[in-house]
Amino acid sequence: MEDLSNLYQEVILEAAKDAHGRKEDLEGGALAPSSHCAYASGFNPSCGDEVEIKVETDGEAIKEVSWKGEGCAICTASLSIMTDLVEGKSRQEALSLYKDFLGLMNGRGAAEAPERLKDAAAFKGVAKFPMRIKCALLGWTTLKEALGGEGK
Amino acid sequence: MSIRSLFPFFLANPDLAYLDSAATSQKLGAVIEKERIFSSAFNAPIRRSTYSLAFEATEEFENVRGKIAALLGAKAEEIVFSSSATGAFNLLANSLGYVEDPQSPLFIGEGDEILLSRSEHNSVLLPFQELARRRRADLKFLPMTEEGEVCGWEEAIGEKTKIVAVSRLSNVTGAFAPVGKIAKAAHGAGALVVSDLCQAAAHERTDVKALGIDFAAFSAHKVFGPTGLGFLYGAKPLLDLLPPSLFGGGMVESAWEGKRAVYKKAPWKFEAGTQPVSQAIALGPAIDFLKNREHDEGLFTRRLLEAASIPGVKILGPLSPENRAPILSFVVEGVHPHDVAQFMDANGIAVRSGHQCAQILHRAFGYPSSARASLSIYSEMWEVDRFLDLLSGVRPYFLKGE
């Protein structure tokens, strides 16, 4: 059970239950990418989990992140904590947080989380469960794609 | 001596509740030993050379073909070796795609229908979907009950139906399908019957002739044998008519510069390239074991079904233990199957989570994925007890405070 609480930190279980940014419906969504609205969808073929992310921007600043999808506790909590982290940041800052988070996941549990990852540091334990890393990353990689594809 | 002691895996993992036998079974010690002995002392090519060691290897290999045939109530010439059940279904669908004569009972043409149950594994669904696409045939699905049992075949099978594929035992619902009745209706309409026996082979003695199955497949690793080995059964007259779709050494009588090669008779015309020889020979003891087993799984199935009474647990499959094997797919409301499996893993239980290669069936049930506990002949009741105990703890752990 020690392993388990290492994976499912309290902050993760809480975020999974009360997921920030989750919407029943993404108004506009894929139909309305524009200079101030980016969109991407992500898919995890091993479990069939899907997520859609909509990012509303004001110039370089990320105003609001909303997402729709069903995932496991790790996936849902990661999306929620990511939403809190990147809202109000610039696009470059968000992409740099993505790189920090990716580094944490690829660290096999040995990497220390940079302070600016805040609650996302709780996913350090996930890195010791290789089968679950893609759950934690699904939201982040989809966000990265949305930000990269903005305005297209 | 307990059955469990015949499986070395459990000596190495005495405290693990291994509830994923529907994905792969543990291997008999006699299988592991047979492969080791053959590979270390008797390894030789089959059907190619004349020295005694090669002859003996060939004989042993062909003996296993006979054993498998006997297990299914078929003749040795009706069994084709393949790399897996997936390999066998691909072989069948690809070969059907090579049939050129529109008069052949195996010909699938434009507007013909291929009818599948919604519980078909991707290894059946996808080869036939590709066949239908290439031949401009229609792929259709049989209706199912709320509990995921196949129904409505009388209405669904029509004169355009050329193939009806229904797995004998679903890897998700754990329900046996009435393949015999479906075959009667299919044959009445002139359609062929294909049945996936991957799960059934571990839980019953399927008699392909009694059920009227024309083509079937199963794999060795689900019946206590090695990986990399599967079988296609085909009724002799049909197998004779079916063209090969894999070409190379071992399947040809004579090859020429200026004219088409002459191929061997069935089943050998389907076995191009070096076969999984040591694996096949090693499977022999497992087939003997399957033939001689006496194992009533009813008690296990009934106990496993007690999961249905745990709050928030929904079973994907029939709730009645009749016509059912101890394979239980379920969802825990509010908790993702991956989290369920992780929770179980941390407590010494191996269960499957995901769509179990049956996405169509999961969509029909309205869930993208599920978790699954599946037993086999070596399962013990303490494993099910631990599973049920842990299952009651899933929602309190993940949804505490709600």
Coordinates of C-alpha atoms in Angstrom, one line a residue:
Chain A
M1 CA 0.0 0.0 0.0
E2 CA 3.0 2.3 0.5
D3 CA 3.7 2.1 -3.3
L4 CA 0.1 3.0 -3.9
S5 CA 0.1 6.1 -1.7
N6 CA 3.3 7.1 -3.4
L7 CA 1.5 7.0 -6.7
Y8 CA -1.9 8.4 -5.6
Q9 CA -0.7 11.3 -3.5
E10 CA -3.5 13.1 -1.6
V11 CA -3.2 16.1 -3.9
I12 CA -3.7 13.8 -6.9
L13 CA -6.8 12.1 -5.5
E14 CA -8.2 15.5 -4.6
A15 CA -7.6 17.0 -8.0
A16 CA -9.1 13.9 -9.7
K17 CA -12.3 14.4 -7.7
D18 CA -12.6 18.1 -8.2
A19 CA -11.0 18.6 -11.6
H20 CA -10.3 22.2 -12.6
G21 CA -11.0 23.2 -16.2
R22 CA -13.2 20.2 -17.0
K23 CA -16.2 21.0 -19.1
E24 CA -19.2 18.9 -20.2
D25 CA -18.9 20.6 -23.6
L26 CA -16.2 22.7 -25.2
E27 CA -18.1 25.5 -26.9
G28 CA -16.7 26.0 -30.3
G29 CA -13.9 23.6 -29.7
A30 CA -12.4 22.2 -32.9
L31 CA -14.7 24.3 -35.0
A32 CA -13.3 27.7 -33.8
P33 CA -9.5 27.8 -33.7
S34 CA -8.6 31.4 -34.3
S35 CA -6.0 33.9 -33.3
H36 CA -7.3 33.8 -29.7
C37 CA -8.5 30.2 -29.4
A38 CA -6.4 27.0 -29.8
Y39 CA -7.6 23.5 -29.8
A40 CA -6.2 19.9 -29.8
S41 CA -7.3 16.4 -29.0
G42 CA -5.2 13.6 -27.6
F43 CA -5.7 9.9 -27.4
N44 CA -4.2 7.1 -25.4
P45 CA -4.6 3.9 -27.4
S46 CA -3.7 1.6 -24.6
C47 CA -6.8 2.5 -22.5
G48 CA -8.9 4.4 -25.1
D49 CA -8.9 7.6 -23.0
E50 CA -9.5 10.7 -25.0
V51 CA -9.1 14.4 -24.1
E52 CA -9.9 17.6 -26.0
I53 CA -8.4 20.8 -24.9
K54 CA -9.4 24.4 -25.7
V55 CA -7.0 27.3 -24.9
E56 CA -8.2 30.8 -24.9
T57 CA -5.4 33.4 -25.3
D58 CA -5.0 37.1 -25.3
G59 CA -1.9 37.8 -27.3
E60 CA 0.8 35.6 -25.8
A61 CA -1.1 35.1 -22.5
I62 CA -3.1 32.1 -21.7
K63 CA -6.5 33.3 -20.4
E64 CA -8.4 30.1 -19.9
V65 CA -7.9 26.4 -20.4
S66 CA -10.9 24.1 -20.7
W67 CA -11.0 20.4 -21.4
K68 CA -13.3 17.5 -21.9
G69 CA -12.6 13.9 -21.4
E70 CA -12.7 10.8 -19.3
G71 CA -9.5 9.5 -17.8
C72 CA -8.1 7.7 -14.9
A73 CA -7.3 9.5 -11.6
I74 CA -3.7 10.2 -12.8
C75 CA -4.8 11.6 -16.2
T76 CA -7.7 13.7 -14.7
A77 CA -5.6 15.1 -11.8
S78 CA -2.8 15.9 -14.2
L79 CA -5.1 17.9 -16.4
S80 CA -6.6 19.7 -13.5
I81 CA -3.2 20.7 -12.0
M82 CA -1.9 21.6 -15.4
T83 CA -4.9 23.9 -15.9
D84 CA -4.2 25.7 -12.7
L85 CA -0.5 26.0 -13.6
V86 CA -0.7 27.4 -17.0
E87 CA -3.6 29.8 -16.8
G88 CA -2.3 33.3 -16.7
K89 CA 1.1 32.2 -18.0
S90 CA 2.5 33.1 -21.4
R91 CA 2.6 30.5 -24.1
Q92 CA 6.4 30.2 -23.8
E93 CA 6.1 29.7 -20.0
A94 CA 3.5 27.0 -20.5
L95 CA 5.7 25.2 -23.0
S96 CA 8.6 25.4 -20.6
L97 CA 6.5 24.0 -17.8
Y98 CA 5.6 21.1 -20.2
K99 CA 9.3 20.4 -20.6
D100 CA 9.8 20.4 -16.9
F101 CA 7.0 18.0 -16.4
L102 CA 8.2 15.8 -19.2
G103 CA 11.6 15.7 -17.5
L104 CA 10.0 14.7 -14.3
M105 CA 8.2 11.8 -16.0
N106 CA 11.3 10.6 -17.8
G107 CA 13.3 10.8 -14.6
R108 CA 12.2 7.3 -13.3
G109 CA 11.4 8.9 -10.0
A110 CA 15.0 10.2 -9.5
A111 CA 14.5 13.6 -10.9
E112 CA 13.7 16.5 -8.5
A113 CA 10.8 18.6 -9.5
P114 CA 11.5 22.3 -10.2
E115 CA 9.7 24.5 -7.7
R116 CA 7.6 26.2 -10.4
L117 CA 5.8 22.9 -11.1
K118 CA 4.1 23.3 -7.7
D119 CA 1.3 20.7 -7.2
A120 CA 2.5 18.9 -10.4
A121 CA 5.5 17.8 -8.4
A122 CA 3.2 15.2 -6.8
F123 CA 3.4 13.2 -10.0
K124 CA 7.1 12.4 -9.3
G125 CA 5.9 9.0 -7.9
V126 CA 4.1 8.3 -11.2
A127 CA 7.5 8.2 -12.9
K128 CA 8.2 4.9 -11.1
F129 CA 5.2 3.3 -12.8
P130 CA 6.2 3.3 -16.5
M131 CA 2.8 2.0 -17.5
R132 CA 1.2 5.1 -16.1
I133 CA 3.5 7.9 -17.4
K134 CA 1.4 8.3 -20.5
C135 CA -1.7 8.8 -18.3
A136 CA 0.0 11.8 -16.6
L137 CA 1.3 13.1 -19.9
L138 CA -1.9 12.9 -22.0
G139 CA -3.1 16.4 -20.9
W140 CA 0.3 18.0 -21.2
T141 CA 1.1 16.7 -24.7
T142 CA -2.3 17.7 -25.9
L143 CA -1.8 21.2 -24.5
K144 CA 1.5 21.4 -26.2
E145 CA -0.1 20.5 -29.5
A146 CA -2.8 23.0 -29.0
L147 CA -0.3 25.8 -28.3
G148 CA 1.9 24.7 -31.3
G149 CA -1.1 24.7 -33.6
E150 CA -2.5 28.0 -32.6
G151 CA -3.7 30.3 -35.3
K152 CA -3.3 27.7 -38.0
Chain B
M1 CA -0.7 -33.3 -5.7
S2 CA -2.6 -30.1 -6.4
I3 CA -3.1 -28.9 -10.0
R4 CA -1.4 -25.6 -9.1
S5 CA 1.9 -27.4 -8.3
L6 CA 2.1 -28.5 -12.0
F7 CA 2.7 -24.8 -12.8
P8 CA 6.2 -23.6 -11.8
F9 CA 5.0 -19.9 -12.0
F10 CA 3.1 -20.4 -8.7
L11 CA 6.2 -21.7 -7.0
A12 CA 8.0 -18.5 -8.0
N13 CA 4.9 -16.3 -7.1
P14 CA 3.2 -18.0 -4.2
D15 CA 1.5 -14.9 -2.9
L16 CA 0.2 -13.5 -6.2
A17 CA -3.4 -13.8 -7.1
Y18 CA -3.0 -14.2 -10.9
L19 CA -6.4 -13.3 -12.3
D20 CA -5.4 -12.6 -15.9
S21 CA -5.5 -16.1 -17.5
A22 CA -7.8 -14.9 -20.2
A23 CA -4.9 -12.8 -21.5
T24 CA -2.3 -15.5 -21.1
S25 CA -2.3 -18.6 -19.0
Q26 CA 0.6 -19.8 -17.0
K27 CA 2.6 -22.6 -18.5
L28 CA 2.6 -26.3 -17.4
G29 CA 6.0 -27.4 -16.0
A30 CA 5.8 -30.3 -18.5
V31 CA 5.5 -27.9 -21.4
I32 CA 8.6 -25.9 -20.2
E33 CA 10.5 -29.1 -19.7
K34 CA 9.5 -30.6 -23.1
E35 CA 10.6 -27.5 -24.9
R36 CA 13.9 -27.4 -23.0
I37 CA 14.6 -31.1 -23.7
F38 CA 13.7 -30.8 -27.4
S39 CA 15.8 -27.6 -27.9
S40 CA 18.8 -29.0 -26.0
A41 CA 18.9 -32.5 -27.3
F42 CA 16.6 -33.2 -30.3
N43 CA 16.4 -30.0 -32.3
A44 CA 16.3 -30.6 -36.0
P45 CA 14.4 -29.2 -39.0
I46 CA 11.1 -30.8 -39.8
R47 CA 9.8 -32.1 -43.2
R48 CA 13.1 -31.3 -45.0
S49 CA 15.8 -33.8 -44.2
T50 CA 16.1 -37.5 -44.2
Y51 CA 18.4 -38.2 -41.2
S52 CA 16.8 -39.8 -38.2
L53 CA 16.8 -36.8 -35.9
A54 CA 14.9 -34.8 -38.5
F55 CA 12.5 -37.6 -39.0
E56 CA 11.8 -37.9 -35.3
A57 CA 11.2 -34.1 -35.0
T58 CA 8.8 -34.3 -37.9
E59 CA 7.0 -37.1 -36.3
E60 CA 6.7 -35.3 -33.0
F61 CA 5.5 -32.2 -34.7
E62 CA 2.8 -34.1 -36.6
N63 CA 1.8 -36.0 -33.5
V64 CA 0.8 -32.7 -31.9
R65 CA -1.3 -31.9 -34.9
G66 CA -3.1 -35.1 -34.3
K67 CA -3.5 -34.4 -30.6
I68 CA -5.1 -31.0 -31.3
A69 CA -7.4 -32.5 -33.9
A70 CA -8.5 -35.1 -31.4
L71 CA -9.1 -32.4 -28.8
L72 CA -11.5 -30.6 -31.2
G73 CA -13.1 -33.7 -32.6
A74 CA -11.5 -33.1 -36.0
K75 CA -9.0 -34.9 -38.3
A76 CA -5.3 -34.1 -38.3
E77 CA -5.4 -32.8 -41.9
E78 CA -7.9 -30.2 -40.7
I79 CA -5.4 -28.4 -38.4
V80 CA -3.1 -25.7 -39.7
F81 CA -0.2 -24.5 -37.6
S82 CA 0.2 -20.7 -37.3
S83 CA 2.0 -18.1 -35.2
S84 CA -1.0 -17.3 -33.1
A85 CA -4.8 -17.2 -33.2
T86 CA -4.4 -13.7 -34.8
G87 CA -2.1 -15.3 -37.4
A88 CA -4.7 -18.0 -38.0
F89 CA -7.6 -15.6 -38.6
N90 CA -5.4 -13.4 -40.8
L91 CA -4.4 -16.5 -42.8
L92 CA -8.1 -17.4 -43.2
A93 CA -9.3 -13.9 -44.2
N94 CA -6.3 -13.3 -46.5
S95 CA -6.8 -16.7 -48.2
L96 CA -10.5 -16.0 -48.6
G97 CA -9.4 -12.9 -50.4
Y98 CA -7.4 -15.0 -52.8
V99 CA -10.4 -17.0 -53.9
E100 CA -10.9 -16.2 -57.6
D101 CA -13.8 -18.5 -58.7
P102 CA -17.2 -16.8 -58.1
Q103 CA -18.7 -20.3 -58.0
S104 CA -16.6 -21.3 -55.1
P105 CA -18.5 -21.6 -51.7
L106 CA -15.6 -19.6 -50.3
F107 CA -16.0 -16.7 -52.7
I108 CA -16.8 -13.3 -51.1
G109 CA -18.0 -10.7 -53.6
E110 CA -19.4 -7.3 -53.9
G111 CA -22.6 -7.0 -51.8
D112 CA -22.1 -10.2 -49.9
E113 CA -22.4 -9.9 -46.1
I114 CA -20.0 -10.9 -43.4
L115 CA -21.8 -11.0 -40.1
L116 CA -19.9 -10.8 -36.8
S117 CA -21.0 -10.8 -33.2
R118 CA -20.2 -7.6 -31.3
S119 CA -18.0 -9.6 -28.9
E120 CA -15.5 -10.4 -31.5
H121 CA -11.9 -9.8 -30.5
N122 CA -10.0 -7.4 -32.8
S123 CA -8.0 -10.4 -34.1
V124 CA -11.3 -11.6 -35.7
L125 CA -12.9 -8.2 -36.4
L126 CA -10.0 -6.6 -38.2
P127 CA -9.0 -9.4 -40.7
F128 CA -12.6 -9.7 -41.8
Q129 CA -13.1 -5.9 -41.9
E130 CA -10.2 -5.7 -44.3
L131 CA -11.5 -8.6 -46.3
A132 CA -14.9 -7.0 -46.6
R133 CA -13.2 -3.7 -47.6
R134 CA -11.1 -5.3 -50.3
R135 CA -14.0 -7.3 -51.7
R136 CA -16.6 -4.5 -51.4
A137 CA -18.6 -6.8 -49.1
D138 CA -20.7 -5.5 -46.2
L139 CA -19.6 -6.0 -42.6
K140 CA -22.6 -6.3 -40.3
F141 CA -23.1 -7.1 -36.7
L142 CA -25.4 -9.4 -34.8
P143 CA -27.5 -7.8 -32.1
M144 CA -26.8 -8.4 -28.5
T145 CA -28.8 -8.4 -25.3
E146 CA -28.2 -5.9 -22.5
E147 CA -25.9 -8.4 -20.9
G148 CA -23.9 -8.7 -24.0
E149 CA -25.1 -12.1 -25.3
V150 CA -25.5 -12.6 -29.0
C151 CA -29.1 -12.7 -30.2
G152 CA -31.3 -12.2 -33.2
W153 CA -29.3 -14.3 -35.6
E154 CA -32.4 -15.9 -37.2
E155 CA -33.4 -12.4 -38.5
A156 CA -29.9 -11.2 -39.3
I157 CA -28.7 -14.1 -41.4
G158 CA -30.0 -13.8 -44.9
E159 CA -29.2 -15.0 -48.4
K160 CA -26.4 -12.5 -48.8
T161 CA -24.7 -13.7 -45.7
K162 CA -21.5 -15.5 -46.6
I163 CA -19.7 -15.7 -43.3
V164 CA -21.0 -15.7 -39.7
A165 CA -18.3 -15.3 -37.1
V166 CA -19.2 -15.8 -33.4
S167 CA -16.7 -16.5 -30.7
R168 CA -17.6 -19.5 -28.6
L169 CA -16.6 -17.8 -25.4
S170 CA -16.3 -14.0 -25.1
N171 CA -13.1 -12.7 -23.5
V172 CA -15.1 -9.9 -22.0
T173 CA -18.5 -11.2 -21.0
G174 CA -17.4 -14.7 -20.1
A175 CA -20.6 -16.0 -21.8
F176 CA -20.7 -19.0 -24.0
A177 CA -22.4 -18.3 -27.3
P178 CA -24.9 -20.8 -28.8
V179 CA -22.6 -21.5 -31.7
G180 CA -24.4 -24.7 -32.6
K181 CA -27.8 -23.0 -33.1
I182 CA -26.2 -20.1 -35.0
A183 CA -24.4 -22.5 -37.2
K184 CA -27.6 -24.3 -38.1
A185 CA -29.1 -21.0 -39.2
A186 CA -26.0 -20.0 -41.1
H187 CA -25.7 -23.3 -42.9
G188 CA -29.4 -23.1 -43.8
A189 CA -28.6 -19.8 -45.6
G190 CA -25.4 -21.3 -47.2
A191 CA -23.1 -19.3 -45.0
L192 CA -19.8 -20.4 -43.4
V193 CA -19.3 -20.4 -39.7
V194 CA -16.2 -19.1 -38.1
S195 CA -15.6 -19.3 -34.4
D196 CA -12.9 -17.9 -32.2
L197 CA -12.1 -20.7 -29.6
C198 CA -9.3 -18.8 -27.8
Q199 CA -11.1 -18.6 -24.5
A200 CA -13.3 -21.7 -25.0
A201 CA -10.3 -23.9 -25.4
A202 CA -9.3 -23.2 -21.8
H203 CA -12.8 -23.8 -20.3
E204 CA -14.5 -26.5 -22.3
R205 CA -13.9 -29.4 -24.7
T206 CA -15.2 -27.7 -27.9
D207 CA -16.3 -30.2 -30.5
V208 CA -16.1 -28.4 -33.8
K209 CA -18.1 -31.0 -35.7
A210 CA -20.9 -31.2 -33.1
L211 CA -21.3 -27.4 -33.2
G212 CA -21.1 -27.2 -37.0
I213 CA -18.1 -24.9 -37.0
D214 CA -16.4 -24.6 -40.4
F215 CA -13.3 -22.6 -39.4
A216 CA -11.9 -22.0 -35.9
A217 CA -8.7 -20.8 -34.3
F218 CA -7.1 -20.8 -30.9
S219 CA -3.7 -20.1 -29.5
A220 CA -1.3 -22.2 -27.4
H221 CA -0.4 -19.6 -24.8
K222 CA -4.0 -19.5 -23.4
V223 CA -4.0 -23.2 -22.8
F224 CA -0.9 -23.6 -20.7
G225 CA 1.5 -23.7 -23.7
P226 CA 4.1 -21.5 -25.3
T227 CA 3.6 -18.2 -27.0
G228 CA 4.2 -17.8 -30.8
L229 CA 1.9 -20.7 -31.7
G230 CA -1.7 -20.9 -32.8
F231 CA -4.0 -23.1 -34.9
L232 CA -6.5 -22.8 -37.6
Y233 CA -9.1 -25.5 -37.9
G234 CA -10.9 -25.8 -41.2
A235 CA -13.4 -28.5 -42.3
K236 CA -11.5 -30.7 -44.8
P237 CA -13.5 -29.9 -48.0
L238 CA -13.2 -26.2 -47.4
L239 CA -9.6 -26.3 -46.4
D240 CA -8.9 -28.1 -49.7
L241 CA -10.7 -25.3 -51.6
L242 CA -9.0 -22.5 -49.7
P243 CA -6.0 -21.1 -51.5
P244 CA -2.8 -20.4 -49.6
S245 CA -1.9 -16.8 -48.9
L246 CA 1.5 -17.2 -47.4
F247 CA 4.1 -18.4 -49.8
G248 CA 7.6 -19.9 -49.3
G249 CA 9.6 -22.9 -48.3
G250 CA 7.8 -26.0 -47.0
M251 CA 4.4 -25.3 -48.7
V252 CA 5.3 -26.1 -52.3
E253 CA 5.5 -29.4 -54.2
S254 CA 7.4 -28.0 -57.2
A255 CA 8.5 -24.5 -58.3
W256 CA 9.3 -23.6 -61.9
E257 CA 10.8 -20.8 -63.9
G258 CA 8.0 -20.3 -66.4
K259 CA 4.8 -21.6 -64.7
R260 CA 2.9 -21.3 -61.5
A261 CA 4.2 -23.5 -58.7
V262 CA 2.3 -26.6 -57.5
Y263 CA 1.4 -26.4 -53.8
K264 CA 1.1 -29.1 -51.3
K265 CA -2.2 -30.4 -50.0
A266 CA -4.0 -28.9 -47.0
P267 CA -2.9 -28.3 -44.3
W268 CA 0.7 -28.1 -45.4
K269 CA 0.0 -25.7 -48.2
F270 CA -0.7 -23.1 -45.5
E271 CA 2.5 -23.7 -43.6
A272 CA 5.1 -21.6 -45.4
G273 CA 8.4 -21.0 -43.7
T274 CA 9.9 -22.7 -40.6
Q275 CA 7.2 -23.4 -38.1
P276 CA 7.4 -22.8 -34.4
V277 CA 8.7 -26.4 -34.0
S278 CA 9.9 -26.5 -30.4
Q279 CA 6.8 -24.6 -29.2
A280 CA 4.5 -27.0 -31.0
I281 CA 6.3 -30.1 -29.7
A282 CA 6.2 -28.5 -26.2
L283 CA 2.5 -28.1 -26.4
G284 CA 1.9 -31.8 -26.5
P285 CA 1.8 -32.3 -22.8
A286 CA -0.6 -29.4 -22.4
I287 CA -3.1 -31.0 -24.9
D288 CA -2.9 -34.3 -23.0
F289 CA -3.6 -32.3 -19.8
L290 CA -6.6 -30.5 -21.5
K291 CA -8.0 -33.8 -22.7
N292 CA -7.8 -35.5 -19.3
R293 CA -8.9 -32.6 -17.1
E294 CA -12.0 -32.8 -14.9
H295 CA -12.7 -29.4 -13.6
D296 CA -16.0 -27.9 -12.6
E297 CA -15.6 -24.1 -12.6
G298 CA -19.2 -23.5 -11.5
L299 CA -18.2 -22.7 -7.9
F300 CA -15.6 -20.2 -9.0
T301 CA -18.0 -18.6 -11.4
R302 CA -20.7 -18.2 -8.8
R303 CA -18.3 -16.8 -6.2
L304 CA -16.8 -14.4 -8.8
L305 CA -20.3 -13.1 -9.7
E306 CA -20.8 -12.0 -6.1
A307 CA -18.9 -8.9 -7.2
A308 CA -22.2 -7.8 -8.7
S309 CA -23.5 -7.1 -5.2
I310 CA -20.7 -4.7 -4.3
P311 CA -22.0 -1.1 -4.4
G312 CA -20.9 0.7 -7.5
V313 CA -19.8 -2.4 -9.4
K314 CA -21.3 -3.0 -12.8
I315 CA -20.7 -6.3 -14.5
L316 CA -20.3 -6.4 -18.3
G317 CA -21.8 -9.7 -19.0
P318 CA -24.5 -12.1 -17.8
L319 CA -25.2 -12.3 -14.1
S320 CA -26.3 -15.9 -14.2
P321 CA -23.6 -18.5 -13.8
E322 CA -25.3 -20.7 -16.4
N323 CA -23.4 -21.0 -19.7
R324 CA -20.7 -18.9 -18.3
A325 CA -17.0 -19.2 -17.5
P326 CA -15.1 -17.6 -14.6
I327 CA -14.2 -14.5 -16.7
L328 CA -15.6 -11.3 -15.2
S329 CA -15.4 -7.8 -16.7
F330 CA -16.6 -5.0 -14.6
V331 CA -16.5 -1.3 -14.1
V332 CA -16.4 0.5 -10.7
E333 CA -18.5 3.7 -11.0
G334 CA -16.4 6.8 -10.6
V335 CA -13.1 4.9 -10.8
H336 CA -11.2 4.3 -14.0
P337 CA -10.3 0.7 -14.8
H338 CA -6.6 1.5 -14.8
D339 CA -6.9 2.8 -11.2
V340 CA -8.8 -0.3 -10.2
A341 CA -6.0 -2.5 -11.7
Q342 CA -3.3 -0.4 -10.0
F343 CA -5.1 -0.7 -6.7
M344 CA -5.3 -4.5 -7.1
D345 CA -1.7 -4.7 -8.2
A346 CA -0.5 -3.0 -5.1
N347 CA -2.3 -5.6 -3.1
G348 CA -1.0 -8.7 -4.9
I349 CA -3.7 -9.2 -7.6
A350 CA -3.0 -9.2 -11.3
V351 CA -6.1 -8.1 -13.3
R352 CA -6.5 -6.8 -16.8
S353 CA -7.7 -3.2 -17.5
G354 CA -8.5 -1.6 -20.8
H355 CA -10.7 -2.3 -23.8
Q356 CA -9.4 -5.9 -23.9
C357 CA -9.1 -5.8 -27.7
A358 CA -12.9 -5.5 -27.9
Q359 CA -13.7 -1.9 -28.5
I360 CA -16.9 -2.5 -30.3
L361 CA -18.3 -4.5 -27.4
H362 CA -17.2 -1.9 -24.9
R363 CA -18.9 0.9 -26.9
A364 CA -22.1 -1.2 -27.1
F365 CA -22.0 -1.4 -23.3
G366 CA -21.4 2.3 -23.1
Y367 CA -18.0 2.2 -21.4
P368 CA -14.6 2.9 -23.1
S369 CA -12.9 0.2 -21.0
S370 CA -13.3 -2.1 -18.1
A371 CA -11.3 -4.2 -15.7
R372 CA -11.3 -8.0 -15.9
A373 CA -10.6 -10.9 -13.5
S374 CA -10.3 -14.2 -15.2
L375 CA -9.6 -17.6 -13.7
S376 CA -8.2 -20.9 -15.0
I377 CA -7.8 -24.5 -14.0
Y378 CA -5.2 -23.7 -11.4
S379 CA -7.1 -20.9 -9.7
E380 CA -7.8 -21.2 -6.0
M381 CA -10.7 -19.7 -4.0
W382 CA -8.4 -17.5 -1.8
E383 CA -7.6 -15.6 -4.9
V384 CA -11.3 -14.8 -5.6
D385 CA -11.8 -14.0 -1.9
R386 CA -8.9 -11.5 -2.0
F387 CA -10.3 -10.0 -5.2
L388 CA -13.8 -9.5 -3.8
D389 CA -12.4 -8.1 -0.6
L390 CA -10.2 -5.6 -2.5
L391 CA -13.0 -4.7 -4.9
S392 CA -15.1 -3.5 -2.0
G393 CA -12.2 -1.2 -1.0
V394 CA -11.8 0.5 -4.4
R395 CA -14.5 3.2 -4.1
P396 CA -13.7 4.0 -0.5
Y397 CA -10.0 4.5 -1.5
F398 CA -10.5 6.6 -4.6
L399 CA -13.7 8.4 -3.7
K400 CA -13.2 9.0 0.0
G401 CA -15.1 12.0 1.3
E402 CA -17.8 11.8 -1.4

